[in-house]
Short mmCIF file of C-alpha atoms in Angstrom, two decimals:
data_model
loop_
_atom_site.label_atom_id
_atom_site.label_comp_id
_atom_site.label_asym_id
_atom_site.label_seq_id
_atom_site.Cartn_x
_atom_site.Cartn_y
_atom_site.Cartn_z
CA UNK A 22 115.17 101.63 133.25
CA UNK A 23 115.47 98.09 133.42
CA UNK A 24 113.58 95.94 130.50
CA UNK A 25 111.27 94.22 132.27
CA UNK A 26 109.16 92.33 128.58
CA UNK A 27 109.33 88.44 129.22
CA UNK A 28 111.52 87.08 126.33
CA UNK A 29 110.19 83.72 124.52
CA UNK A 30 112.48 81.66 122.50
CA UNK A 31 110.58 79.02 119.78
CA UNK A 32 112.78 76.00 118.01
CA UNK A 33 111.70 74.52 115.23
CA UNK A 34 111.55 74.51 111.63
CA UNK A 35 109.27 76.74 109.13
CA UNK A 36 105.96 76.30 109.45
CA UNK A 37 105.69 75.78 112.97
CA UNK A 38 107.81 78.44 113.67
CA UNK A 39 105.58 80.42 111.84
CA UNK A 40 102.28 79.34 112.90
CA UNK A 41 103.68 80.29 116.86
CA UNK A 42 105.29 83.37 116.09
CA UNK A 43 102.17 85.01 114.06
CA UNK A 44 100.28 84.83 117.00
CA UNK A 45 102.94 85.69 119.67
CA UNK A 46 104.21 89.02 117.72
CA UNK A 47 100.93 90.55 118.32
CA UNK A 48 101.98 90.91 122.48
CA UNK A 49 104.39 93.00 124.14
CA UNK A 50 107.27 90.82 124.42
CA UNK A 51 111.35 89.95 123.00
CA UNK A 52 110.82 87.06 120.76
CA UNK A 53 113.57 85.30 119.32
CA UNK A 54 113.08 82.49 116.50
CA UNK A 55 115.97 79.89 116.54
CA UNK A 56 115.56 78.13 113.06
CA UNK A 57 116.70 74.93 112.04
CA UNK A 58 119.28 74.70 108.87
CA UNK A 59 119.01 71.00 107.74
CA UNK A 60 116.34 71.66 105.22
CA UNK A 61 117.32 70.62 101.47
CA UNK A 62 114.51 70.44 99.55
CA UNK A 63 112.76 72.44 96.82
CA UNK A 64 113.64 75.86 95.96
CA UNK A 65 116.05 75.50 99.28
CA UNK A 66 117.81 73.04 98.37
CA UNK A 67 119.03 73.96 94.93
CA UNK A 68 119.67 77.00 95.80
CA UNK A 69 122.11 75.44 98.22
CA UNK A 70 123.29 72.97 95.79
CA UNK A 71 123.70 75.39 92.98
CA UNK A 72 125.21 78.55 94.99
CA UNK A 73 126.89 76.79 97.86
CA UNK A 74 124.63 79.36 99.93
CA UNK A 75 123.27 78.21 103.38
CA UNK A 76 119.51 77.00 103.23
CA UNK A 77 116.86 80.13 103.91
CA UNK A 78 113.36 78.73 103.58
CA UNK A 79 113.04 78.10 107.00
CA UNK A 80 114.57 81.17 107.95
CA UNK A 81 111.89 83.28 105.28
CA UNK A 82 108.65 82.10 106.72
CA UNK A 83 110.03 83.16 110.59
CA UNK A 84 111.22 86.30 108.74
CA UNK A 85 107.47 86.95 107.70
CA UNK A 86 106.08 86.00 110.67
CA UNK A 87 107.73 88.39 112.52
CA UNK A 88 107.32 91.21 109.58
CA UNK A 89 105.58 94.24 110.40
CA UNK A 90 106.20 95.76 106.85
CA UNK A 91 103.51 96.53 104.39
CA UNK A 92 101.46 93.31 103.45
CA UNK A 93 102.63 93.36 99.85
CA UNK A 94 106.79 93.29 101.06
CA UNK A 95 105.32 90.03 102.96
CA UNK A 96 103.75 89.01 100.25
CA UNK A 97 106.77 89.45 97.99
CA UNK A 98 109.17 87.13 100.56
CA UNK A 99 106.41 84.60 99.95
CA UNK A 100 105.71 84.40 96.53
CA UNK A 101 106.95 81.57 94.29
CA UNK A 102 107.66 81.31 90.61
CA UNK A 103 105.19 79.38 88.57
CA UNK A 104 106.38 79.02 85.15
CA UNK A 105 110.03 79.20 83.17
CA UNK A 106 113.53 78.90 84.64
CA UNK A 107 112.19 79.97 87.99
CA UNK A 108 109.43 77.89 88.66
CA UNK A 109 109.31 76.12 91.75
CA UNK A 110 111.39 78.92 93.09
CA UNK A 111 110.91 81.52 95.98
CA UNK A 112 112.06 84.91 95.66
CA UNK A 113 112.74 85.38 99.44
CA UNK A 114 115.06 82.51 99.18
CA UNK A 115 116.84 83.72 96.29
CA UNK A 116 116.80 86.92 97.81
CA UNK A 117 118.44 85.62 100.59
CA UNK A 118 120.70 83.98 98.86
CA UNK A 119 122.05 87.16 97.00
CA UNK A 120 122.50 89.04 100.31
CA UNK A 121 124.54 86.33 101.46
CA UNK A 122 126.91 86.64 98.71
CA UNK A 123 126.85 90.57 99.24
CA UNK A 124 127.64 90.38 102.79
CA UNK A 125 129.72 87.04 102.62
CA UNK A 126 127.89 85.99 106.31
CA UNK A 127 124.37 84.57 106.20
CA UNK A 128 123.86 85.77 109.72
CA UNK A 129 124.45 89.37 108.17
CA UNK A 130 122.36 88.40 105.47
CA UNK A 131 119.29 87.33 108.07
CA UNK A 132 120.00 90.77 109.53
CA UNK A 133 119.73 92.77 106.66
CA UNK A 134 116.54 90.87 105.64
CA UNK A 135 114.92 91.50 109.14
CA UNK A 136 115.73 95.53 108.68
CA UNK A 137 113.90 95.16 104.85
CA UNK A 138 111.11 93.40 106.92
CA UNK A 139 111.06 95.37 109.90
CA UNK A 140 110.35 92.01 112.09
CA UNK A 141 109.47 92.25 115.48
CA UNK A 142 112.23 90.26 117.14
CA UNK A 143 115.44 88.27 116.01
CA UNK A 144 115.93 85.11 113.81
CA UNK A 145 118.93 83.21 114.42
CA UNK A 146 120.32 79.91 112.49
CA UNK A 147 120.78 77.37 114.72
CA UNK A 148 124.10 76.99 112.96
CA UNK A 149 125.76 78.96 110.26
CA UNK A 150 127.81 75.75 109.62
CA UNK A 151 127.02 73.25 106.94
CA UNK A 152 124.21 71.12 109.02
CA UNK A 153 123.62 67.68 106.86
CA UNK A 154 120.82 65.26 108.62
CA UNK A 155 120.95 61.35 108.55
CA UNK A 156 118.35 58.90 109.25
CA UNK A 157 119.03 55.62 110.14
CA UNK A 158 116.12 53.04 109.51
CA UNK A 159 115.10 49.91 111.95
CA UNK A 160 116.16 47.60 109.22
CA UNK A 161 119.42 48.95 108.74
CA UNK A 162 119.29 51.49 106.17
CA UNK A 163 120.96 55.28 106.66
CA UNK A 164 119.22 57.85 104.16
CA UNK A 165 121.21 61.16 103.86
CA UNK A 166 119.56 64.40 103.21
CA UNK A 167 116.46 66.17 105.37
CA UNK A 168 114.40 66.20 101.60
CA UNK A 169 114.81 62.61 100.89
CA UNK A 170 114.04 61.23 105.07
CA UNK A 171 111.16 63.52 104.63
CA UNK A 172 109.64 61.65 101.93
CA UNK A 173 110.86 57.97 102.66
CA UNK A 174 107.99 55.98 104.12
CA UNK A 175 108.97 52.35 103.39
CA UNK A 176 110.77 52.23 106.67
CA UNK A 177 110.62 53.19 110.48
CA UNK A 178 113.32 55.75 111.83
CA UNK A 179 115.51 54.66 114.26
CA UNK A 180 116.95 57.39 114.91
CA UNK A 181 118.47 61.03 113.17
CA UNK A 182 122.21 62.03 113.45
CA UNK A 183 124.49 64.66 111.79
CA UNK A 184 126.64 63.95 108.52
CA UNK A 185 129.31 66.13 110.54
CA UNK A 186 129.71 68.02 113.73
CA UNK A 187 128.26 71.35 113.81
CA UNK A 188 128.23 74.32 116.20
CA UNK A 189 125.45 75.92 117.68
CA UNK A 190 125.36 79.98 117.20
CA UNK A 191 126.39 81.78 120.09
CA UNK A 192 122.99 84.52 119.27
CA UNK A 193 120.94 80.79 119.84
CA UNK A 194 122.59 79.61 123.19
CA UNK A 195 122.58 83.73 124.17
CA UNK A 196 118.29 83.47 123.48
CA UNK A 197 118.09 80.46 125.11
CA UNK A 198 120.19 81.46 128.43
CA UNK A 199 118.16 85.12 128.70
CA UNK A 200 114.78 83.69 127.87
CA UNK A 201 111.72 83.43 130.31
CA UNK A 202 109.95 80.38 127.71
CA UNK A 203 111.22 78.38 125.36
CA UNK A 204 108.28 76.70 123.08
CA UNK A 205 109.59 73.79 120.85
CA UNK A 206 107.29 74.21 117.76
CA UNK A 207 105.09 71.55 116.07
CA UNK A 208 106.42 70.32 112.69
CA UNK A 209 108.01 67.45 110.96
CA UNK A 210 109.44 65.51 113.91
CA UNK A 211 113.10 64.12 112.66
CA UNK A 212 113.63 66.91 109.81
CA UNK A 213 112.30 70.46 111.16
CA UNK A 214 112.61 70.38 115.24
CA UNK A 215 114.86 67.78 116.28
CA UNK A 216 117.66 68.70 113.75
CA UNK A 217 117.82 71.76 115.93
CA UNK A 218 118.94 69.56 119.18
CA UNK A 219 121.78 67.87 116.91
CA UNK A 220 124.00 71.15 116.89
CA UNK A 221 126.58 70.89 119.69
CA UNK A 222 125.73 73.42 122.38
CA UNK A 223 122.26 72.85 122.26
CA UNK A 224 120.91 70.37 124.47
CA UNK A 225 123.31 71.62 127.43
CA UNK A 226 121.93 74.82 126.78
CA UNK A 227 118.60 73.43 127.18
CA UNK A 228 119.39 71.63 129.96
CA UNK A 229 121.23 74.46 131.41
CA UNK A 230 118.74 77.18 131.29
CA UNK A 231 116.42 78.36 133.96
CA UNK A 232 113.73 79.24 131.23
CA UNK A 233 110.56 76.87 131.34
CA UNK A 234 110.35 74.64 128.44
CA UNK A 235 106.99 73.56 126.65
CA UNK A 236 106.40 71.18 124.08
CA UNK A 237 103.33 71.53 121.41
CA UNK A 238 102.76 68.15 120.02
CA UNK A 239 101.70 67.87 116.35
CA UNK A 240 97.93 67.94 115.25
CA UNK A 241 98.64 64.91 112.58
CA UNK A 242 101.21 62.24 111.94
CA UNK A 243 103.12 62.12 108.63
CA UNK A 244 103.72 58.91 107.09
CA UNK A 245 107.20 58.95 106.32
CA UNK A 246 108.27 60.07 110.08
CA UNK A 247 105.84 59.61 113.19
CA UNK A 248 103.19 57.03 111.25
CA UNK A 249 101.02 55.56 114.37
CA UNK A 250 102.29 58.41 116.63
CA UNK A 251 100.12 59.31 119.63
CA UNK A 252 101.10 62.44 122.06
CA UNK A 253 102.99 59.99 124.15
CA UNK A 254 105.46 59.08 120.96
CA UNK A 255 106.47 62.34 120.23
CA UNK A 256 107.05 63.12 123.40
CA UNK A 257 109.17 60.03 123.66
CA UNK A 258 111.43 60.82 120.86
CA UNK A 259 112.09 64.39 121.67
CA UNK A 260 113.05 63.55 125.27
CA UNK A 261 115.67 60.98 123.24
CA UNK A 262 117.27 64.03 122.25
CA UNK A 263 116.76 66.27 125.13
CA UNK A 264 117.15 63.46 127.93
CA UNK A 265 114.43 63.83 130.87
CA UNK A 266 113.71 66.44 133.22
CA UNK A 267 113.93 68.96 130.21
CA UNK A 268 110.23 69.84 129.32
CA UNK A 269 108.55 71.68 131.68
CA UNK A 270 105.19 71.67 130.01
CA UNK A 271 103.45 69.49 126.77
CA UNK A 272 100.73 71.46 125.09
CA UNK A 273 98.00 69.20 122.94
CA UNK A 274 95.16 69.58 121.14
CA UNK A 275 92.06 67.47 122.35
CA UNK A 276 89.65 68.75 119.29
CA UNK A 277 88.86 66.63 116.43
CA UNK A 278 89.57 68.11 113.19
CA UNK A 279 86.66 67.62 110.96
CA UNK A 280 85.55 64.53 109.22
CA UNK A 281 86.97 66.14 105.44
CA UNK A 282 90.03 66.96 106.81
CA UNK A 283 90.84 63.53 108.35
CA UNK A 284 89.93 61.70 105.33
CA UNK A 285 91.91 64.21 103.25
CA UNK A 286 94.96 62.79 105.42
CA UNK A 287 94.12 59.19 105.41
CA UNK A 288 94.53 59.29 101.78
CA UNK A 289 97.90 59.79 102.39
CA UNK A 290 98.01 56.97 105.39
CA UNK A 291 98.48 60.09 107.88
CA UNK A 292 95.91 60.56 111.28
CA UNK A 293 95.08 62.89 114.13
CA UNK A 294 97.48 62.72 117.09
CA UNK A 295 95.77 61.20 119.42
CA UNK A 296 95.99 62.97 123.12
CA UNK A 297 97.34 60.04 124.97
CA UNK A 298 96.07 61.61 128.25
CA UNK A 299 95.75 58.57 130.13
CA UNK A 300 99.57 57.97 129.15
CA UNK A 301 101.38 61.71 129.86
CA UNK A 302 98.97 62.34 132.85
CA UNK A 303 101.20 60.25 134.40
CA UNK A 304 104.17 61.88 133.58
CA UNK A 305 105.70 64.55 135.23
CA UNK A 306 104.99 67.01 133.03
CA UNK A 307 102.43 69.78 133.15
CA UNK A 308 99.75 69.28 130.65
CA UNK A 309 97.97 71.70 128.99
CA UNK A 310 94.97 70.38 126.81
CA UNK A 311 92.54 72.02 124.57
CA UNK A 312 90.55 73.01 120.86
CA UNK A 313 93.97 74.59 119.23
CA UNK A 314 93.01 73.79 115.48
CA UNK A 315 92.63 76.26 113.05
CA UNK A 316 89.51 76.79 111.24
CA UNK A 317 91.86 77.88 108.31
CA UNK A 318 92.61 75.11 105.76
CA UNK A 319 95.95 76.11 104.42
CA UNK A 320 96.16 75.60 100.79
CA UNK A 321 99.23 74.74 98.40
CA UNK A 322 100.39 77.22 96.21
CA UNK A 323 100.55 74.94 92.80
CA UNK A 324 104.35 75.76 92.07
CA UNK A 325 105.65 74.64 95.15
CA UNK A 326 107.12 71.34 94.29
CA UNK A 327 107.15 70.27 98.83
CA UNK A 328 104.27 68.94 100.42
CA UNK A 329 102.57 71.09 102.88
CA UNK A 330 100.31 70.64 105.75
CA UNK A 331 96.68 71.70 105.01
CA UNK A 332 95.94 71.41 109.05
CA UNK A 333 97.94 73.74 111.82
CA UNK A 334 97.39 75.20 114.83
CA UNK A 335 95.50 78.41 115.43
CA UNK A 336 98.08 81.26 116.19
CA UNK A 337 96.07 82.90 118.57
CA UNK A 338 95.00 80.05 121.02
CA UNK A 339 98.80 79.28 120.77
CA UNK A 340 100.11 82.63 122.00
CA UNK A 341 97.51 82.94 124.69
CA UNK A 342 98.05 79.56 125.73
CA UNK A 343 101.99 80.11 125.99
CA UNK A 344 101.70 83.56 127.33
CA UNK A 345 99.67 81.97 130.49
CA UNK A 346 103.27 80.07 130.83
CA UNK A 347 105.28 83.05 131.11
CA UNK A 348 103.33 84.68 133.34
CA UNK A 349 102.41 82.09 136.22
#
């Protein structure tokens, strides 16, 4: 009997990867979470340094999101060392890390994690290739390393670019060709999502699929990346990457997150996206508006040495907002 589940594809980073597929695993469809492998920072990135192992925090939160183990196996892939030689790191990324050396592949490694997990769906490195991101800065200045453009905020981005060419999985342009909807996740702009379009193979594969393609813009800005961003920017810049006539569909939040939370973030010079509707409802693309915050304020575990949104999107209003996608 034919399959006939609608299979949805997200690209991004890992926490809006995770954010999207939390609420989407709770539906009766193939999901497949292509993960960017840029990231270089915190526990991450020394493992990387240290072990010459490919970078797996990304990878962990999608492998969570998609777990349908017993809570306290999640748990475990989450939790991070406080004190001693392991504080700051995560033991799913050093777990990772290890199974990588056992199986010599990462993409085994992923698998054998998902099986431990028992996820609901596939996550697939956009590249099992050494993936090093570069920023280059309107006044001239190329930064190298996702951890250090992250945090550099005395400058505008011009634009990102790889250190050296790098490959796109053939699992990732597989998802993308088979899939009904691809949703290109919130998160850090230049150093979570768009890293994913630098891997050769992936913007033809984008362009090449018959699979709708929606866009959910970010709640907030972040100073060292999208500072004065509205809707309309980021929508902008990704279609830099993509070239027009990609996107299908641009999903943004119209609610205003409360008056703590937005002077929580202009503490740190960061604001609420605003909507732009005036701007995109002139655009081609199909806009879908409405109150996607979550009432959850996400709080920082106090070893983890990365900054962290406290704002995201609600899973739930996500998934049922995408799912109306897939089946119009």
């Amino acid at each position: 009997m034919e399959n006939t589940k609608k299979k949805i594809v997200t690209i991004g980073g890992g926490t809006g990867n995770f954010t999207v597929l939390s609420g989407l695993k709770k539906y009766d469809i193939e999901i497949s979470a292509i993960v960017n492998m840029a990231d270089d920072g915190g526990s991450t990135g020394v493992l990387r340094h240290e072990l010459g192992v490919l970078p797996s925090g990304d990878i962990r939160q999608c492998l969570v999101a998609l777990s349908e183990a017993p809570e306290v196996l999640r748990d475990l892939f989450l939790y991070r060392f406080g004190i001693g030689g392991l504080a700051g790191h995560n033991f799913g990324n050093i777990f990772l890390g290890a199974l990588e050396k056992v199986t010599n592949r990462f993409e085994d490694a992923v698998l054998v994690a998902g099986k431990i997990l028992n996820i609901k769906g596939k996550v697939i490195p956009v590249t099992v290739e050494p993936m090093v991101l570069l920023a280059e800065y309107e006044n001239g200045k190329t930064l190298k390393g996702q951890s250090k453009i992250a945090n550099y905020k005395k400058h505008k981005i011009k634009k990102v670019i790889l250190e050296n060419e790098v490959h796109t999985s053939y699992e990732a342009i597989q998802a993308i060709m088979e899939s009904d909807l691809i949703v290109l996740t919130p998160g850090d702009l230049y150093t979570s999502l768009i890293p994913n379009f630098l891997s050769f193979g992936m913007t033809e594969a984008l362009r090449r699929t018959k699979a709708k393609i929606v866009y959910v813009v970010n709640l907030m800005t972040k100073r060292a990346e999208t500072h004065g961003f509205g809707a309309y920017n980021f929508i902008e810049e990704v279609e830099k990457y993509l070239g027009v006539n990609v996107i299908d569909y641009v999903l943004v939040n119209t609610a205003s997150p409360s008056e703590e939370i937005v002077d929580l973030y202009k503490k740190e010079n960061e604001h609420f996206v605003n909507p732009d509707l005036d701007k995109i409802g002139n655009t081609r693309y199909k806009i879908i508006t409405g109150d996607l915050i979550s009432q959850i304020v996400f709080e920082k575990n106090s070893a983890d040495k990365l900054k962290r949104s406290i704002l995201r999107h609600d899973s739930d209003k996500l998934a049922r907002a995408l799912l109306n996608l897939v089946l119009l």
